Amino acid sequence: KQEVTQIPAALSVPEGENLVLNCSFTDSAIYNLQWFRQDPGKGLTSLLLIQSSQREQTSGRLNASLDKSSGRSTLYIAASQPGDSATYLCAVDMDSNYQLIWGAGTKLIIKP
Amino acid sequence: EAGVAQSPRYKIIEKRQSVAFWCNPISGHATLYWYQQILGQGPKLLIQFQNNGVVDDSQLPKDRFSAERLKGVDSTLKIQPAKLEDSAVYLCASSLGGFTGELFFGEGSRLTVL
């Protein structure tokens, strides 16, 4: 059974720092992995999707990497800003049916 | 382009009462999902529709939860009777289907059961 873990559960860093959020999964036979952002009281916004054949995806200040063999993905945020404060969740898709298996998220606070 | 619409945004009911949530997906999106998100946890898939057919409802508590998607567009999720542990945010998401992968979420319906 696939399990997705995100550590730490919460992270607070000063504005301007580069930071890395971690996601690990137990079964490496994934179809794709997605990173989402959730603002308080809001739904989720897809940030990056990495197919199983890819190693990384980039969007602006965000870079997501995928290492299937070790069961890990990282989300790198460059030059963090207070507006980046949110909860970041990763989710894996095992069989292309988009029945995602989710981590519990990392709550990120960027201090001005 | 309009996003995924959900209503109501908030609902407070007493246990054993019933409640219904409505979702209107992005136009043209064939796949629709209902998720339950308990505070501090990731979303849990309740049901997935492809057009108006059910793809997966294995985690839907069918003794109290029901969902339908009429004409392959709007969907409703009903809980009857509600229990205290049903307090959560109910998220609706849609996608084009196929192999695009990207899900688009509504803002959710927050349910509090007293």
PDB file of C-alpha atoms in Angstrom:
ATOM      1  CA  LYS A   1       0.000   0.000   0.000  1.00  0.00           C
ATOM      2  CA  GLN A   2       1.397   3.361  -1.040  1.00  0.00           C
ATOM      3  CA  GLU A   3       2.109   5.835   1.730  1.00  0.00           C
ATOM      4  CA  VAL A   4       3.161   9.432   1.192  1.00  0.00           C
ATOM      5  CA  THR A   5       4.980  11.328   3.912  1.00  0.00           C
ATOM      6  CA  GLN A   6       5.916  14.973   4.169  1.00  0.00           C
ATOM      7  CA  ILE A   7       8.411  16.105   6.766  1.00  0.00           C
ATOM      8  CA  PRO A   8       8.475  18.550   8.433  1.00  0.00           C
ATOM      9  CA  ALA A   9       4.825  19.250   9.109  1.00  0.00           C
ATOM     10  CA  ALA A  10       5.634  22.938   9.514  1.00  0.00           C
ATOM     11  CA  LEU A  11       8.507  25.197   8.528  1.00  0.00           C
ATOM     12  CA  SER A  12       9.214  28.861   9.240  1.00  0.00           C
ATOM     13  CA  VAL A  13      11.995  30.732   7.420  1.00  0.00           C
ATOM     14  CA  PRO A  14      12.973  34.378   6.885  1.00  0.00           C
ATOM     15  CA  GLU A  15      12.055  36.078   3.660  1.00  0.00           C
ATOM     16  CA  GLY A  16      14.604  35.733   0.882  1.00  0.00           C
ATOM     17  CA  GLU A  17      15.897  32.307   1.815  1.00  0.00           C
ATOM     18  CA  ASN A  18      15.937  29.391  -0.553  1.00  0.00           C
ATOM     19  CA  LEU A  19      14.186  26.343   0.872  1.00  0.00           C
ATOM     20  CA  VAL A  20      13.402  22.717   0.160  1.00  0.00           C
ATOM     21  CA  LEU A  21      10.240  20.806   0.994  1.00  0.00           C
ATOM     22  CA  ASN A  22      10.388  17.029   1.095  1.00  0.00           C
ATOM     23  CA  CYS A  23       8.001  14.298  -0.014  1.00  0.00           C
ATOM     24  CA  SER A  24       8.664  10.576   0.288  1.00  0.00           C
ATOM     25  CA  PHE A  25       6.667   7.608  -0.950  1.00  0.00           C
ATOM     26  CA  THR A  26       6.956   3.902  -0.236  1.00  0.00           C
ATOM     27  CA  ASP A  27       6.086   2.383  -3.619  1.00  0.00           C
ATOM     28  CA  SER A  28       8.275   3.610  -6.470  1.00  0.00           C
ATOM     29  CA  ALA A  29       5.913   2.366  -9.217  1.00  0.00           C
ATOM     30  CA  ILE A  30       4.219   5.717  -9.613  1.00  0.00           C
ATOM     31  CA  TYR A  31       2.671   7.182 -12.746  1.00  0.00           C
ATOM     32  CA  ASN A  32       3.278  10.812 -11.773  1.00  0.00           C
ATOM     33  CA  LEU A  33       3.718  13.087  -8.779  1.00  0.00           C
ATOM     34  CA  GLN A  34       2.179  16.494  -8.244  1.00  0.00           C
ATOM     35  CA  TRP A  35       2.852  19.348  -5.910  1.00  0.00           C
ATOM     36  CA  PHE A  36      -0.059  21.505  -4.770  1.00  0.00           C
ATOM     37  CA  ARG A  37      -0.441  24.671  -2.756  1.00  0.00           C
ATOM     38  CA  GLN A  38      -3.325  25.287  -0.346  1.00  0.00           C
ATOM     39  CA  ASP A  39      -4.065  28.685   1.152  1.00  0.00           C
ATOM     40  CA  PRO A  40      -6.161  28.866   4.352  1.00  0.00           C
ATOM     41  CA  GLY A  41      -9.833  28.350   3.612  1.00  0.00           C
ATOM     42  CA  LYS A  42      -9.134  27.728  -0.043  1.00  0.00           C
ATOM     43  CA  GLY A  43      -8.951  24.808  -2.385  1.00  0.00           C
ATOM     44  CA  LEU A  44      -5.763  23.407  -3.822  1.00  0.00           C
ATOM     45  CA  THR A  45      -3.791  24.806  -6.721  1.00  0.00           C
ATOM     46  CA  SER A  46      -1.602  22.559  -8.822  1.00  0.00           C
ATOM     47  CA  LEU A  47       1.966  23.854  -8.944  1.00  0.00           C
ATOM     48  CA  LEU A  48       3.984  21.242 -10.791  1.00  0.00           C
ATOM     49  CA  LEU A  49       3.385  17.790 -12.226  1.00  0.00           C
ATOM     50  CA  ILE A  50       6.269  15.396 -12.831  1.00  0.00           C
ATOM     51  CA  GLN A  51       5.717  12.349 -14.987  1.00  0.00           C
ATOM     52  CA  SER A  52       7.453   9.151 -13.878  1.00  0.00           C
ATOM     53  CA  SER A  53       9.887   9.421 -16.788  1.00  0.00           C
ATOM     54  CA  GLN A  54      10.948  12.939 -15.826  1.00  0.00           C
ATOM     55  CA  ARG A  55      13.523  14.053 -13.279  1.00  0.00           C
ATOM     56  CA  GLU A  56      12.357  17.603 -12.664  1.00  0.00           C
ATOM     57  CA  GLN A  57       9.957  20.376 -13.580  1.00  0.00           C
ATOM     58  CA  THR A  58      10.379  24.113 -13.185  1.00  0.00           C
ATOM     59  CA  SER A  59       7.913  26.974 -12.943  1.00  0.00           C
ATOM     60  CA  GLY A  60       9.244  30.407 -12.064  1.00  0.00           C
ATOM     61  CA  ARG A  61      10.907  30.235  -8.649  1.00  0.00           C
ATOM     62  CA  LEU A  62       9.736  26.662  -8.115  1.00  0.00           C
ATOM     63  CA  ASN A  63      11.630  23.534  -9.058  1.00  0.00           C
ATOM     64  CA  ALA A  64      10.394  20.026  -8.320  1.00  0.00           C
ATOM     65  CA  SER A  65      12.594  16.986  -8.603  1.00  0.00           C
ATOM     66  CA  LEU A  66      11.726  13.310  -8.629  1.00  0.00           C
ATOM     67  CA  ASP A  67      13.891  10.319  -7.704  1.00  0.00           C
ATOM     68  CA  LYS A  68      11.684   7.283  -8.121  1.00  0.00           C
ATOM     69  CA  SER A  69      14.301   4.761  -7.069  1.00  0.00           C
ATOM     70  CA  SER A  70      14.704   6.372  -3.668  1.00  0.00           C
ATOM     71  CA  GLY A  71      11.028   7.254  -3.339  1.00  0.00           C
ATOM     72  CA  ARG A  72      11.623  10.970  -2.953  1.00  0.00           C
ATOM     73  CA  SER A  73      10.574  14.273  -4.412  1.00  0.00           C
ATOM     74  CA  THR A  74      11.649  17.753  -3.397  1.00  0.00           C
ATOM     75  CA  LEU A  75      10.112  21.145  -4.042  1.00  0.00           C
ATOM     76  CA  TYR A  76      12.705  23.888  -4.152  1.00  0.00           C
ATOM     77  CA  ILE A  77      11.528  27.470  -3.647  1.00  0.00           C
ATOM     78  CA  ALA A  78      14.035  30.155  -4.525  1.00  0.00           C
ATOM     79  CA  ALA A  79      14.136  33.592  -2.934  1.00  0.00           C
ATOM     80  CA  SER A  80      11.116  32.984  -0.717  1.00  0.00           C
ATOM     81  CA  GLN A  81       8.504  35.711  -0.257  1.00  0.00           C
ATOM     82  CA  PRO A  82       5.764  36.209   2.363  1.00  0.00           C
ATOM     83  CA  GLY A  83       3.227  35.397  -0.363  1.00  0.00           C
ATOM     84  CA  ASP A  84       4.670  31.894  -0.519  1.00  0.00           C
ATOM     85  CA  SER A  85       3.215  31.197   2.927  1.00  0.00           C
ATOM     86  CA  ALA A  86       0.772  28.316   2.504  1.00  0.00           C
ATOM     87  CA  THR A  87       0.505  24.577   2.972  1.00  0.00           C
ATOM     88  CA  TYR A  88       2.270  22.546   0.294  1.00  0.00           C
ATOM     89  CA  LEU A  89       1.040  19.034  -0.450  1.00  0.00           C
ATOM     90  CA  CYS A  90       2.439  16.345  -2.677  1.00  0.00           C
ATOM     91  CA  ALA A  91       0.374  13.577  -4.205  1.00  0.00           C
ATOM     92  CA  VAL A  92       1.225  10.506  -6.257  1.00  0.00           C
ATOM     93  CA  ASP A  93      -0.804   8.873  -8.975  1.00  0.00           C
ATOM     94  CA  MET A  94      -0.238   5.136  -9.216  1.00  0.00           C
ATOM     95  CA  ASP A  95      -2.069   4.179 -12.363  1.00  0.00           C
ATOM     96  CA  SER A  96      -3.054   7.220 -14.454  1.00  0.00           C
ATOM     97  CA  ASN A  97      -6.602   7.226 -13.084  1.00  0.00           C
ATOM     98  CA  TYR A  98      -5.701  10.300 -11.033  1.00  0.00           C
ATOM     99  CA  GLN A  99      -6.771   8.608  -7.845  1.00  0.00           C
ATOM    100  CA  LEU A 100      -4.131  10.517  -5.996  1.00  0.00           C
ATOM    101  CA  ILE A 101      -2.545   9.420  -2.740  1.00  0.00           C
ATOM    102  CA  TRP A 102      -1.741  12.465  -0.675  1.00  0.00           C
ATOM    103  CA  GLY A 103       0.764  13.547   1.909  1.00  0.00           C
ATOM    104  CA  ALA A 104      -0.485  15.539   4.891  1.00  0.00           C
ATOM    105  CA  GLY A 105       1.371  18.644   3.755  1.00  0.00           C
ATOM    106  CA  THR A 106       4.019  21.015   5.042  1.00  0.00           C
ATOM    107  CA  LYS A 107       2.786  24.340   6.402  1.00  0.00           C
ATOM    108  CA  LEU A 108       5.257  26.991   5.285  1.00  0.00           C
ATOM    109  CA  ILE A 109       5.528  30.408   6.919  1.00  0.00           C
ATOM    110  CA  ILE A 110       7.789  33.045   5.381  1.00  0.00           C
ATOM    111  CA  LYS A 111       8.618  35.767   7.880  1.00  0.00           C
ATOM    112  CA  PRO A 112       9.015  39.305   6.494  1.00  0.00           C
TER     113      PRO A 112
ATOM    114  CA  GLU B   1     -12.187  30.628 -17.781  1.00  0.00           C
ATOM    115  CA  ALA B   2     -14.435  29.976 -14.798  1.00  0.00           C
ATOM    116  CA  GLY B   3     -13.072  27.666 -12.159  1.00  0.00           C
ATOM    117  CA  VAL B   4     -14.722  24.859 -10.224  1.00  0.00           C
ATOM    118  CA  ALA B   5     -17.692  26.235  -8.306  1.00  0.00           C
ATOM    119  CA  GLN B   6     -18.885  24.786  -5.016  1.00  0.00           C
ATOM    120  CA  SER B   7     -21.690  25.654  -2.643  1.00  0.00           C
ATOM    121  CA  PRO B   8     -22.354  26.230   0.123  1.00  0.00           C
ATOM    122  CA  ARG B   9     -18.973  27.419   1.386  1.00  0.00           C
ATOM    123  CA  TYR B  10     -19.901  26.758   5.004  1.00  0.00           C
ATOM    124  CA  LYS B  11     -22.501  24.599   6.684  1.00  0.00           C
ATOM    125  CA  ILE B  12     -23.170  23.880  10.343  1.00  0.00           C
ATOM    126  CA  ILE B  13     -25.573  21.095  11.243  1.00  0.00           C
ATOM    127  CA  GLU B  14     -26.337  18.875  14.175  1.00  0.00           C
ATOM    128  CA  LYS B  15     -25.527  15.185  14.130  1.00  0.00           C
ATOM    129  CA  ARG B  16     -28.118  12.991  12.469  1.00  0.00           C
ATOM    130  CA  GLN B  17     -29.185  15.846  10.199  1.00  0.00           C
ATOM    131  CA  SER B  18     -28.624  15.760   6.452  1.00  0.00           C
ATOM    132  CA  VAL B  19     -26.615  18.041   4.181  1.00  0.00           C
ATOM    133  CA  ALA B  20     -25.966  18.346   0.466  1.00  0.00           C
ATOM    134  CA  PHE B  21     -23.072  19.938  -1.394  1.00  0.00           C
ATOM    135  CA  TRP B  22     -23.076  21.033  -5.000  1.00  0.00           C
ATOM    136  CA  CYS B  23     -20.248  21.220  -7.518  1.00  0.00           C
ATOM    137  CA  ASN B  24     -20.061  22.670 -11.010  1.00  0.00           C
ATOM    138  CA  PRO B  25     -16.825  21.626 -12.741  1.00  0.00           C
ATOM    139  CA  ILE B  26     -14.904  23.499 -15.389  1.00  0.00           C
ATOM    140  CA  SER B  27     -16.715  23.337 -18.706  1.00  0.00           C
ATOM    141  CA  GLY B  28     -15.611  20.374 -20.777  1.00  0.00           C
ATOM    142  CA  HIS B  29     -13.971  18.503 -17.921  1.00  0.00           C
ATOM    143  CA  ALA B  30     -15.021  14.876 -18.105  1.00  0.00           C
ATOM    144  CA  THR B  31     -13.671  13.762 -14.764  1.00  0.00           C
ATOM    145  CA  LEU B  32     -15.012  14.956 -11.424  1.00  0.00           C
ATOM    146  CA  TYR B  33     -13.793  14.087  -7.951  1.00  0.00           C
ATOM    147  CA  TRP B  34     -15.104  14.559  -4.439  1.00  0.00           C
ATOM    148  CA  TYR B  35     -12.513  14.633  -1.667  1.00  0.00           C
ATOM    149  CA  GLN B  36     -12.858  14.842   2.103  1.00  0.00           C
ATOM    150  CA  GLN B  37     -10.138  16.807   3.905  1.00  0.00           C
ATOM    151  CA  ILE B  38      -9.996  16.605   7.678  1.00  0.00           C
ATOM    152  CA  LEU B  39      -8.009  19.344   9.384  1.00  0.00           C
ATOM    153  CA  GLY B  40      -4.277  18.637   9.283  1.00  0.00           C
ATOM    154  CA  GLN B  41      -4.572  15.795   6.779  1.00  0.00           C
ATOM    155  CA  GLY B  42      -4.299  15.408   3.048  1.00  0.00           C
ATOM    156  CA  PRO B  43      -7.456  14.991   0.982  1.00  0.00           C
ATOM    157  CA  LYS B  44      -9.102  11.575   0.857  1.00  0.00           C
ATOM    158  CA  LEU B  45     -10.857  10.566  -2.349  1.00  0.00           C
ATOM    159  CA  LEU B  46     -14.523   9.766  -1.804  1.00  0.00           C
ATOM    160  CA  ILE B  47     -15.714   9.256  -5.355  1.00  0.00           C
ATOM    161  CA  GLN B  48     -14.525   9.755  -8.920  1.00  0.00           C
ATOM    162  CA  PHE B  49     -16.835  10.213 -11.908  1.00  0.00           C
ATOM    163  CA  GLN B  50     -15.950   9.895 -15.570  1.00  0.00           C
ATOM    164  CA  ASN B  51     -18.734  11.767 -17.358  1.00  0.00           C
ATOM    165  CA  ASN B  52     -21.764  10.492 -15.441  1.00  0.00           C
ATOM    166  CA  GLY B  53     -20.373   7.062 -14.581  1.00  0.00           C
ATOM    167  CA  VAL B  54     -18.632   6.131 -11.328  1.00  0.00           C
ATOM    168  CA  VAL B  55     -14.967   5.148 -11.710  1.00  0.00           C
ATOM    169  CA  ASP B  56     -14.206   4.587  -8.037  1.00  0.00           C
ATOM    170  CA  ASP B  57     -16.291   4.923  -4.886  1.00  0.00           C
ATOM    171  CA  SER B  58     -14.411   2.426  -2.756  1.00  0.00           C
ATOM    172  CA  GLN B  59     -13.817   4.922   0.068  1.00  0.00           C
ATOM    173  CA  LEU B  60     -17.305   6.393   0.093  1.00  0.00           C
ATOM    174  CA  PRO B  61     -19.215   5.404   3.264  1.00  0.00           C
ATOM    175  CA  LYS B  62     -22.239   4.262   1.340  1.00  0.00           C
ATOM    176  CA  ASP B  63     -24.416   3.786   4.403  1.00  0.00           C
ATOM    177  CA  ARG B  64     -24.553   7.566   4.810  1.00  0.00           C
ATOM    178  CA  PHE B  65     -22.907   9.215   1.812  1.00  0.00           C
ATOM    179  CA  SER B  66     -24.277   9.366  -1.713  1.00  0.00           C
ATOM    180  CA  ALA B  67     -23.202  11.240  -4.816  1.00  0.00           C
ATOM    181  CA  GLU B  68     -24.536  11.696  -8.279  1.00  0.00           C
ATOM    182  CA  ARG B  69     -23.504  13.466 -11.446  1.00  0.00           C
ATOM    183  CA  LEU B  70     -26.456  14.110 -13.653  1.00  0.00           C
ATOM    184  CA  LYS B  71     -25.879  14.599 -17.389  1.00  0.00           C
ATOM    185  CA  GLY B  72     -22.137  14.372 -16.804  1.00  0.00           C
ATOM    186  CA  VAL B  73     -21.841  17.973 -15.587  1.00  0.00           C
ATOM    187  CA  ASP B  74     -22.886  19.139 -12.097  1.00  0.00           C
ATOM    188  CA  SER B  75     -22.586  16.872  -9.116  1.00  0.00           C
ATOM    189  CA  THR B  76     -24.088  16.673  -5.640  1.00  0.00           C
ATOM    190  CA  LEU B  77     -22.714  14.956  -2.556  1.00  0.00           C
ATOM    191  CA  LYS B  78     -25.156  14.128   0.218  1.00  0.00           C
ATOM    192  CA  ILE B  79     -24.608  13.012   3.782  1.00  0.00           C
ATOM    193  CA  GLN B  80     -27.516  11.520   5.691  1.00  0.00           C
ATOM    194  CA  PRO B  81     -27.393  11.167   8.643  1.00  0.00           C
ATOM    195  CA  ALA B  82     -24.294  13.160   9.534  1.00  0.00           C
ATOM    196  CA  LYS B  83     -21.904  12.115  12.289  1.00  0.00           C
ATOM    197  CA  LEU B  84     -19.467  14.217  14.294  1.00  0.00           C
ATOM    198  CA  GLU B  85     -16.531  12.682  12.399  1.00  0.00           C
ATOM    199  CA  ASP B  86     -17.911  14.001   9.119  1.00  0.00           C
ATOM    200  CA  SER B  87     -16.721  17.478  10.071  1.00  0.00           C
ATOM    201  CA  ALA B  88     -14.290  18.327   7.292  1.00  0.00           C
ATOM    202  CA  VAL B  89     -13.840  20.309   4.125  1.00  0.00           C
ATOM    203  CA  TYR B  90     -15.398  18.680   1.087  1.00  0.00           C
ATOM    204  CA  LEU B  91     -13.428  19.482  -2.025  1.00  0.00           C
ATOM    205  CA  CYS B  92     -14.604  19.056  -5.574  1.00  0.00           C
ATOM    206  CA  ALA B  93     -12.060  18.801  -8.387  1.00  0.00           C
ATOM    207  CA  SER B  94     -12.247  18.298 -12.107  1.00  0.00           C
ATOM    208  CA  SER B  95      -9.893  17.405 -14.906  1.00  0.00           C
ATOM    209  CA  LEU B  96     -10.013  16.953 -18.641  1.00  0.00           C
ATOM    210  CA  GLY B  97      -9.300  13.282 -18.177  1.00  0.00           C
ATOM    211  CA  GLY B  98      -7.056  11.391 -20.520  1.00  0.00           C
ATOM    212  CA  PHE B  99      -3.394  11.892 -19.653  1.00  0.00           C
ATOM    213  CA  THR B 100      -3.294  15.607 -18.885  1.00  0.00           C
ATOM    214  CA  GLY B 101      -2.966  14.958 -15.189  1.00  0.00           C
ATOM    215  CA  GLU B 102      -3.802  18.385 -13.862  1.00  0.00           C
ATOM    216  CA  LEU B 103      -6.583  18.700 -11.320  1.00  0.00           C
ATOM    217  CA  PHE B 104      -8.464  21.921 -10.715  1.00  0.00           C
ATOM    218  CA  PHE B 105     -10.029  22.327  -7.289  1.00  0.00           C
ATOM    219  CA  GLY B 106     -12.926  24.357  -6.006  1.00  0.00           C
ATOM    220  CA  GLU B 107     -12.616  26.322  -2.766  1.00  0.00           C
ATOM    221  CA  GLY B 108     -14.383  23.618  -0.817  1.00  0.00           C
ATOM    222  CA  SER B 109     -17.399  23.334   1.441  1.00  0.00           C
ATOM    223  CA  ARG B 110     -16.581  23.378   5.137  1.00  0.00           C
ATOM    224  CA  LEU B 111     -18.917  21.203   7.190  1.00  0.00           C
ATOM    225  CA  THR B 112     -19.178  21.381  10.964  1.00  0.00           C
ATOM    226  CA  VAL B 113     -21.281  18.728  12.684  1.00  0.00           C
ATOM    227  CA  LEU B 114     -22.268  19.551  16.269  1.00  0.00           C
TER     228      LEU B 114
END
